[in-house]
PDB file of C-alpha atoms in Angstrom:
ATOM      1  CA  UNK K  21      -0.052   0.050   0.033  1.00  0.00           C
ATOM      2  CA  UNK K  22       1.448   3.518  -1.153  1.00  0.00           C
ATOM      3  CA  UNK K  23       1.773   6.014   1.381  1.00  0.00           C
ATOM      4  CA  UNK K  24       2.865   9.640   1.330  1.00  0.00           C
ATOM      5  CA  UNK K  25       4.459  11.772   4.168  1.00  0.00           C
ATOM      6  CA  UNK K  26       5.054  15.335   4.080  1.00  0.00           C
ATOM      7  CA  UNK K  27       7.912  16.896   6.069  1.00  0.00           C
ATOM      8  CA  UNK K  28       9.682  20.261   6.294  1.00  0.00           C
ATOM      9  CA  UNK K  29       9.619  23.512   8.534  1.00  0.00           C
ATOM     10  CA  UNK K  30       6.097  24.611   9.913  1.00  0.00           C
ATOM     11  CA  UNK K  31       7.073  28.161  10.098  1.00  0.00           C
ATOM     12  CA  UNK K  32       8.628  30.164   7.352  1.00  0.00           C
ATOM     13  CA  UNK K  33       9.640  34.031   7.409  1.00  0.00           C
ATOM     14  CA  UNK K  34       8.124  36.256   4.792  1.00  0.00           C
ATOM     15  CA  UNK K  35      10.206  36.678   1.675  1.00  0.00           C
ATOM     16  CA  UNK K  36      11.893  33.465   2.209  1.00  0.00           C
ATOM     17  CA  UNK K  37      11.504  30.148   0.280  1.00  0.00           C
ATOM     18  CA  UNK K  38       9.125  27.248   1.595  1.00  0.00           C
ATOM     19  CA  UNK K  39      10.502  23.798   1.174  1.00  0.00           C
ATOM     20  CA  UNK K  40       8.771  20.552   1.752  1.00  0.00           C
ATOM     21  CA  UNK K  41       9.457  17.111   0.908  1.00  0.00           C
ATOM     22  CA  UNK K  42       7.213  14.203   0.252  1.00  0.00           C
ATOM     23  CA  UNK K  43       8.491  10.709   1.052  1.00  0.00           C
ATOM     24  CA  UNK K  44       6.972   7.889  -0.709  1.00  0.00           C
ATOM     25  CA  UNK K  45       6.675   4.346   0.846  1.00  0.00           C
ATOM     26  CA  UNK K  46       5.199   1.109  -0.397  1.00  0.00           C
ATOM     27  CA  UNK K  47       6.044   1.864  -4.103  1.00  0.00           C
ATOM     28  CA  UNK K  48       8.629   3.362  -6.311  1.00  0.00           C
ATOM     29  CA  UNK K  49       8.502   6.713  -7.903  1.00  0.00           C
ATOM     30  CA  UNK K  50      10.775   5.443 -10.675  1.00  0.00           C
ATOM     31  CA  UNK K  51       8.723   2.516 -11.907  1.00  0.00           C
ATOM     32  CA  UNK K  52       6.786   5.325 -13.681  1.00  0.00           C
ATOM     33  CA  UNK K  53       3.215   5.497 -14.635  1.00  0.00           C
ATOM     34  CA  UNK K  54       2.125   8.140 -11.901  1.00  0.00           C
ATOM     35  CA  UNK K  55       2.484  11.911 -11.353  1.00  0.00           C
ATOM     36  CA  UNK K  56       3.328  13.232  -8.000  1.00  0.00           C
ATOM     37  CA  UNK K  57       1.658  16.441  -7.023  1.00  0.00           C
ATOM     38  CA  UNK K  58       1.569  19.146  -4.516  1.00  0.00           C
ATOM     39  CA  UNK K  59      -1.794  20.608  -3.342  1.00  0.00           C
ATOM     40  CA  UNK K  60      -2.402  23.381  -0.696  1.00  0.00           C
ATOM     41  CA  UNK K  61      -5.526  24.387   1.309  1.00  0.00           C
ATOM     42  CA  UNK K  62      -5.482  27.627   2.883  1.00  0.00           C
ATOM     43  CA  UNK K  63      -7.209  27.651   6.394  1.00  0.00           C
ATOM     44  CA  UNK K  64     -10.962  27.129   5.948  1.00  0.00           C
ATOM     45  CA  UNK K  65     -10.653  27.347   2.366  1.00  0.00           C
ATOM     46  CA  UNK K  66     -10.790  25.090  -0.566  1.00  0.00           C
ATOM     47  CA  UNK K  67      -8.126  23.023  -2.501  1.00  0.00           C
ATOM     48  CA  UNK K  68      -5.642  24.588  -4.664  1.00  0.00           C
ATOM     49  CA  UNK K  69      -3.381  22.347  -7.011  1.00  0.00           C
ATOM     50  CA  UNK K  70       0.257  23.855  -6.932  1.00  0.00           C
ATOM     51  CA  UNK K  71       1.818  21.302  -9.479  1.00  0.00           C
ATOM     52  CA  UNK K  72       3.126  17.982 -10.365  1.00  0.00           C
ATOM     53  CA  UNK K  73       6.154  15.952 -11.504  1.00  0.00           C
ATOM     54  CA  UNK K  74       6.893  12.637 -13.300  1.00  0.00           C
ATOM     55  CA  UNK K  75       9.820  10.288 -12.353  1.00  0.00           C
ATOM     56  CA  UNK K  76      11.409  11.785 -15.193  1.00  0.00           C
ATOM     57  CA  UNK K  77      11.620  15.234 -13.972  1.00  0.00           C
ATOM     58  CA  UNK K  78       8.998  16.764 -16.326  1.00  0.00           C
ATOM     59  CA  UNK K  79       6.615  18.963 -14.484  1.00  0.00           C
ATOM     60  CA  UNK K  80       3.562  21.197 -14.830  1.00  0.00           C
ATOM     61  CA  UNK K  81       2.679  24.098 -12.591  1.00  0.00           C
ATOM     62  CA  UNK K  82      -0.522  25.903 -11.732  1.00  0.00           C
ATOM     63  CA  UNK K  83      -0.067  29.184 -13.909  1.00  0.00           C
ATOM     64  CA  UNK K  84      -1.177  31.048 -10.873  1.00  0.00           C
ATOM     65  CA  UNK K  85       1.838  30.047  -9.201  1.00  0.00           C
ATOM     66  CA  UNK K  86       4.431  29.179 -11.702  1.00  0.00           C
ATOM     67  CA  UNK K  87       6.923  32.014 -11.163  1.00  0.00           C
ATOM     68  CA  UNK K  88       7.731  31.028  -7.611  1.00  0.00           C
ATOM     69  CA  UNK K  89       7.191  27.095  -7.685  1.00  0.00           C
ATOM     70  CA  UNK K  90       9.846  24.616  -8.284  1.00  0.00           C
ATOM     71  CA  UNK K  91       9.081  20.749  -7.790  1.00  0.00           C
ATOM     72  CA  UNK K  92      11.870  18.340  -8.120  1.00  0.00           C
ATOM     73  CA  UNK K  93      12.261  14.331  -7.630  1.00  0.00           C
ATOM     74  CA  UNK K  94      14.821  12.434  -6.023  1.00  0.00           C
ATOM     75  CA  UNK K  95      14.364   8.672  -7.351  1.00  0.00           C
ATOM     76  CA  UNK K  96      17.261   7.595  -5.116  1.00  0.00           C
ATOM     77  CA  UNK K  97      15.460   8.567  -1.864  1.00  0.00           C
ATOM     78  CA  UNK K  98      12.079   7.979  -3.288  1.00  0.00           C
ATOM     79  CA  UNK K  99      10.897  11.589  -2.454  1.00  0.00           C
ATOM     80  CA  UNK K 100       9.646  14.619  -4.249  1.00  0.00           C
ATOM     81  CA  UNK K 101       9.998  18.247  -2.963  1.00  0.00           C
ATOM     82  CA  UNK K 102       8.255  21.470  -3.331  1.00  0.00           C
ATOM     83  CA  UNK K 103      10.025  25.080  -3.374  1.00  0.00           C
ATOM     84  CA  UNK K 104       7.888  27.942  -3.259  1.00  0.00           C
ATOM     85  CA  UNK K 105       9.800  31.282  -3.153  1.00  0.00           C
ATOM     86  CA  UNK K 106       9.236  34.828  -2.000  1.00  0.00           C
ATOM     87  CA  UNK K 107       6.349  33.394   0.240  1.00  0.00           C
ATOM     88  CA  UNK K 108       4.184  35.859   2.308  1.00  0.00           C
ATOM     89  CA  UNK K 109       1.055  35.381   4.665  1.00  0.00           C
ATOM     90  CA  UNK K 110      -0.933  34.433   1.861  1.00  0.00           C
ATOM     91  CA  UNK K 111       1.029  31.112   1.421  1.00  0.00           C
ATOM     92  CA  UNK K 112       0.049  29.979   5.072  1.00  0.00           C
ATOM     93  CA  UNK K 113      -1.743  26.883   4.214  1.00  0.00           C
ATOM     94  CA  UNK K 114      -1.997  22.962   4.874  1.00  0.00           C
ATOM     95  CA  UNK K 115       0.197  21.403   2.153  1.00  0.00           C
ATOM     96  CA  UNK K 116      -0.659  17.920   0.742  1.00  0.00           C
ATOM     97  CA  UNK K 117       1.129  15.714  -1.521  1.00  0.00           C
ATOM     98  CA  UNK K 118      -0.828  13.408  -3.588  1.00  0.00           C
ATOM     99  CA  UNK K 119      -0.619  10.717  -6.252  1.00  0.00           C
ATOM    100  CA  UNK K 120      -2.380  10.522  -9.631  1.00  0.00           C
ATOM    101  CA  UNK K 121      -2.182   7.815 -12.278  1.00  0.00           C
ATOM    102  CA  UNK K 122      -0.602   8.916 -15.675  1.00  0.00           C
ATOM    103  CA  UNK K 123      -3.409   8.377 -18.222  1.00  0.00           C
ATOM    104  CA  UNK K 124      -2.791   7.138 -21.856  1.00  0.00           C
ATOM    105  CA  UNK K 125      -3.179  10.759 -22.772  1.00  0.00           C
ATOM    106  CA  UNK K 126      -0.319  11.789 -20.863  1.00  0.00           C
ATOM    107  CA  UNK K 127      -2.403  13.861 -18.703  1.00  0.00           C
ATOM    108  CA  UNK K 128      -3.017  13.086 -14.829  1.00  0.00           C
ATOM    109  CA  UNK K 129      -6.002  11.095 -13.570  1.00  0.00           C
ATOM    110  CA  UNK K 130      -7.740  11.996 -10.080  1.00  0.00           C
ATOM    111  CA  UNK K 131      -5.944  12.115  -6.773  1.00  0.00           C
ATOM    112  CA  UNK K 132      -6.159   8.793  -5.273  1.00  0.00           C
ATOM    113  CA  UNK K 133      -3.543   8.591  -2.406  1.00  0.00           C
ATOM    114  CA  UNK K 134      -2.833  11.723  -0.389  1.00  0.00           C
ATOM    115  CA  UNK K 135      -0.266  12.376   2.300  1.00  0.00           C
ATOM    116  CA  UNK K 136      -1.377  13.624   5.862  1.00  0.00           C
ATOM    117  CA  UNK K 137      -0.891  17.306   5.069  1.00  0.00           C
ATOM    118  CA  UNK K 138       1.633  19.656   7.029  1.00  0.00           C
ATOM    119  CA  UNK K 139       0.657  23.155   7.896  1.00  0.00           C
ATOM    120  CA  UNK K 140       2.962  25.763   7.039  1.00  0.00           C
ATOM    121  CA  UNK K 141       2.685  29.217   8.582  1.00  0.00           C
ATOM    122  CA  UNK K 142       4.171  32.320   7.099  1.00  0.00           C
ATOM    123  CA  UNK K 143       5.019  34.764   9.785  1.00  0.00           C
ATOM    124  CA  UNK K 144       8.104  36.823  11.102  1.00  0.00           C
TER     125      UNK K 144
ATOM    126  CA  UNK X  29      -8.731  28.465 -17.933  1.00  0.00           C
ATOM    127  CA  UNK X  30     -11.647  26.280 -17.241  1.00  0.00           C
ATOM    128  CA  UNK X  31     -13.496  27.171 -14.098  1.00  0.00           C
ATOM    129  CA  UNK X  32     -15.554  24.697 -11.703  1.00  0.00           C
ATOM    130  CA  UNK X  33     -18.345  25.856 -10.061  1.00  0.00           C
ATOM    131  CA  UNK X  34     -20.129  24.147  -7.418  1.00  0.00           C
ATOM    132  CA  UNK X  35     -23.535  24.687  -5.918  1.00  0.00           C
ATOM    133  CA  UNK X  36     -24.785  25.012  -3.429  1.00  0.00           C
ATOM    134  CA  UNK X  37     -22.091  26.137  -1.229  1.00  0.00           C
ATOM    135  CA  UNK X  38     -23.490  24.726   1.548  1.00  0.00           C
ATOM    136  CA  UNK X  39     -26.711  22.421   2.656  1.00  0.00           C
ATOM    137  CA  UNK X  40     -28.315  21.233   5.611  1.00  0.00           C
ATOM    138  CA  UNK X  41     -30.447  18.000   5.246  1.00  0.00           C
ATOM    139  CA  UNK X  42     -31.909  15.181   7.346  1.00  0.00           C
ATOM    140  CA  UNK X  43     -30.465  11.942   7.962  1.00  0.00           C
ATOM    141  CA  UNK X  44     -32.200   9.607   5.239  1.00  0.00           C
ATOM    142  CA  UNK X  45     -32.664  12.417   2.925  1.00  0.00           C
ATOM    143  CA  UNK X  46     -31.417  12.443  -0.751  1.00  0.00           C
ATOM    144  CA  UNK X  47     -28.683  15.004  -1.308  1.00  0.00           C
ATOM    145  CA  UNK X  48     -27.624  16.325  -4.717  1.00  0.00           C
ATOM    146  CA  UNK X  49     -24.582  18.523  -5.503  1.00  0.00           C
ATOM    147  CA  UNK X  50     -23.775  20.153  -8.529  1.00  0.00           C
ATOM    148  CA  UNK X  51     -20.661  20.891 -10.404  1.00  0.00           C
ATOM    149  CA  UNK X  52     -20.429  23.001 -13.566  1.00  0.00           C
ATOM    150  CA  UNK X  53     -17.540  23.485 -15.945  1.00  0.00           C
ATOM    151  CA  UNK X  54     -17.006  26.700 -17.922  1.00  0.00           C
ATOM    152  CA  UNK X  55     -16.124  24.583 -20.763  1.00  0.00           C
ATOM    153  CA  UNK X  56     -16.749  20.833 -21.626  1.00  0.00           C
ATOM    154  CA  UNK X  57     -14.450  18.427 -19.891  1.00  0.00           C
ATOM    155  CA  UNK X  58     -15.894  15.012 -21.225  1.00  0.00           C
ATOM    156  CA  UNK X  59     -16.114  12.638 -17.958  1.00  0.00           C
ATOM    157  CA  UNK X  60     -12.709  13.920 -16.659  1.00  0.00           C
ATOM    158  CA  UNK X  61     -14.399  14.777 -13.269  1.00  0.00           C
ATOM    159  CA  UNK X  62     -13.588  13.592  -9.906  1.00  0.00           C
ATOM    160  CA  UNK X  63     -15.303  13.938  -6.420  1.00  0.00           C
ATOM    161  CA  UNK X  64     -13.750  14.123  -3.165  1.00  0.00           C
ATOM    162  CA  UNK X  65     -15.000  14.035   0.575  1.00  0.00           C
ATOM    163  CA  UNK X  66     -13.230  15.998   3.119  1.00  0.00           C
ATOM    164  CA  UNK X  67     -14.302  15.397   6.590  1.00  0.00           C
ATOM    165  CA  UNK X  68     -13.548  18.159   9.304  1.00  0.00           C
ATOM    166  CA  UNK X  69      -9.988  18.095  10.019  1.00  0.00           C
ATOM    167  CA  UNK X  70      -9.103  15.094   7.799  1.00  0.00           C
ATOM    168  CA  UNK X  71      -7.343  14.607   4.408  1.00  0.00           C
ATOM    169  CA  UNK X  72      -9.703  14.604   1.201  1.00  0.00           C
ATOM    170  CA  UNK X  73     -10.654  11.273   0.172  1.00  0.00           C
ATOM    171  CA  UNK X  74     -11.404  10.256  -3.462  1.00  0.00           C
ATOM    172  CA  UNK X  75     -14.957   8.986  -3.811  1.00  0.00           C
ATOM    173  CA  UNK X  76     -15.636   9.085  -7.599  1.00  0.00           C
ATOM    174  CA  UNK X  77     -13.709   9.594 -10.770  1.00  0.00           C
ATOM    175  CA  UNK X  78     -14.384   9.412 -14.421  1.00  0.00           C
ATOM    176  CA  UNK X  79     -17.515  11.288 -13.160  1.00  0.00           C
ATOM    177  CA  UNK X  80     -19.584   8.055 -12.358  1.00  0.00           C
ATOM    178  CA  UNK X  81     -17.014   5.326 -11.232  1.00  0.00           C
ATOM    179  CA  UNK X  82     -17.168   4.586  -7.594  1.00  0.00           C
ATOM    180  CA  UNK X  83     -13.800   4.303  -5.941  1.00  0.00           C
ATOM    181  CA  UNK X  84     -13.039   1.221  -4.206  1.00  0.00           C
ATOM    182  CA  UNK X  85     -14.535   1.053  -0.755  1.00  0.00           C
ATOM    183  CA  UNK X  86     -16.754   3.881  -1.215  1.00  0.00           C
ATOM    184  CA  UNK X  87     -20.407   3.166  -0.118  1.00  0.00           C
ATOM    185  CA  UNK X  88     -22.762   2.769  -2.815  1.00  0.00           C
ATOM    186  CA  UNK X  89     -25.140   5.453  -1.441  1.00  0.00           C
ATOM    187  CA  UNK X  90     -22.779   7.771  -3.389  1.00  0.00           C
ATOM    188  CA  UNK X  91     -23.164   8.218  -7.105  1.00  0.00           C
ATOM    189  CA  UNK X  92     -21.945  10.585  -9.858  1.00  0.00           C
ATOM    190  CA  UNK X  93     -23.278  11.457 -13.099  1.00  0.00           C
ATOM    191  CA  UNK X  94     -23.014  13.853 -16.065  1.00  0.00           C
ATOM    192  CA  UNK X  95     -20.802  14.630 -19.061  1.00  0.00           C
ATOM    193  CA  UNK X  96     -19.502  17.705 -20.714  1.00  0.00           C
ATOM    194  CA  UNK X  97     -20.086  20.831 -18.324  1.00  0.00           C
ATOM    195  CA  UNK X  98     -22.783  19.451 -15.918  1.00  0.00           C
ATOM    196  CA  UNK X  99     -22.164  16.954 -13.283  1.00  0.00           C
ATOM    197  CA  UNK X 100     -23.793  15.929  -9.946  1.00  0.00           C
ATOM    198  CA  UNK X 101     -22.782  13.959  -6.831  1.00  0.00           C
ATOM    199  CA  UNK X 102     -25.752  12.385  -5.035  1.00  0.00           C
ATOM    200  CA  UNK X 103     -25.975  10.848  -1.700  1.00  0.00           C
ATOM    201  CA  UNK X 104     -28.947   8.558  -1.917  1.00  0.00           C
ATOM    202  CA  UNK X 105     -29.566   8.436   1.960  1.00  0.00           C
ATOM    203  CA  UNK X 106     -27.589  10.976   3.926  1.00  0.00           C
ATOM    204  CA  UNK X 107     -25.860   9.372   7.046  1.00  0.00           C
ATOM    205  CA  UNK X 108     -24.442  11.138   9.990  1.00  0.00           C
ATOM    206  CA  UNK X 109     -20.783  10.239   8.956  1.00  0.00           C
ATOM    207  CA  UNK X 110     -21.382  11.993   5.591  1.00  0.00           C
ATOM    208  CA  UNK X 111     -20.958  15.395   7.112  1.00  0.00           C
ATOM    209  CA  UNK X 112     -18.094  16.758   5.164  1.00  0.00           C
ATOM    210  CA  UNK X 113     -17.160  19.178   2.649  1.00  0.00           C
ATOM    211  CA  UNK X 114     -17.526  17.788  -1.155  1.00  0.00           C
ATOM    212  CA  UNK X 115     -15.208  19.151  -3.724  1.00  0.00           C
ATOM    213  CA  UNK X 116     -15.415  18.436  -7.644  1.00  0.00           C
ATOM    214  CA  UNK X 117     -12.039  18.539  -9.667  1.00  0.00           C
ATOM    215  CA  UNK X 118     -11.592  18.406 -13.463  1.00  0.00           C
ATOM    216  CA  UNK X 119      -8.729  16.607 -14.796  1.00  0.00           C
ATOM    217  CA  UNK X 120      -9.179  16.737 -18.625  1.00  0.00           C
ATOM    218  CA  UNK X 121      -5.922  18.531 -19.184  1.00  0.00           C
ATOM    219  CA  UNK X 122      -2.505  19.109 -17.468  1.00  0.00           C
ATOM    220  CA  UNK X 123      -3.965  22.074 -15.509  1.00  0.00           C
ATOM    221  CA  UNK X 124      -5.997  20.613 -12.577  1.00  0.00           C
ATOM    222  CA  UNK X 125      -8.628  22.625 -11.027  1.00  0.00           C
ATOM    223  CA  UNK X 126     -10.930  22.165  -7.957  1.00  0.00           C
ATOM    224  CA  UNK X 127     -14.548  23.412  -7.362  1.00  0.00           C
ATOM    225  CA  UNK X 128     -15.027  25.750  -4.448  1.00  0.00           C
ATOM    226  CA  UNK X 129     -16.622  23.048  -2.377  1.00  0.00           C
ATOM    227  CA  UNK X 130     -20.051  22.088  -1.107  1.00  0.00           C
ATOM    228  CA  UNK X 131     -20.191  21.874   2.965  1.00  0.00           C
ATOM    229  CA  UNK X 132     -23.083  19.259   4.029  1.00  0.00           C
ATOM    230  CA  UNK X 133     -24.421  19.273   7.483  1.00  0.00           C
ATOM    231  CA  UNK X 134     -27.233  17.367   9.305  1.00  0.00           C
ATOM    232  CA  UNK X 135     -30.235  19.211  10.175  1.00  0.00           C
TER     233      UNK X 135
END
């Protein structure tokens, strides 16, 4: 059973870079067939997809965040990571990592496995 | 960009009631539509994908329908454990978008 676990600082100062890692267990990122995503949820609000990465390193980002987002993968550690630069209080949210199957079209399927989420607060 | 609009934003119904939530896409997305359930303080859970396919383990009182721009999630007989916020999400392209959510409460 594949499981995902987010890790990283719970507090980030304004203007700094938010860095989170998602560790995948029970399956290998390098086996392919899946996209690995980051999603966030502002307190009391809805879900916002941030971006995803394939094991090969190809990425796709939400255009609204693209200028500040970098998602990378480390297949040797079976992890993928999120970096969000120049953060403000508006980036305070619960950050989830999630998995989607890669469809034959090349597009992602629905999110079938989610991590438990990690709360990140942006404050000085 | 395709926008996903859910209605209502919240509803209150009695145990045993039939509950219907609507999700509308601003452009056609075929059947590339998923529904998620997020209970208070919990992680979102996939209920339905491909507009109408029930994810394994999801109770049969949940059903989905629709294609193109208009979709519905139906709970045939609302149970206390169904109190949650429900989100639709489109995945017909590389750009993934969620609806704003519908909060379901017990009357």
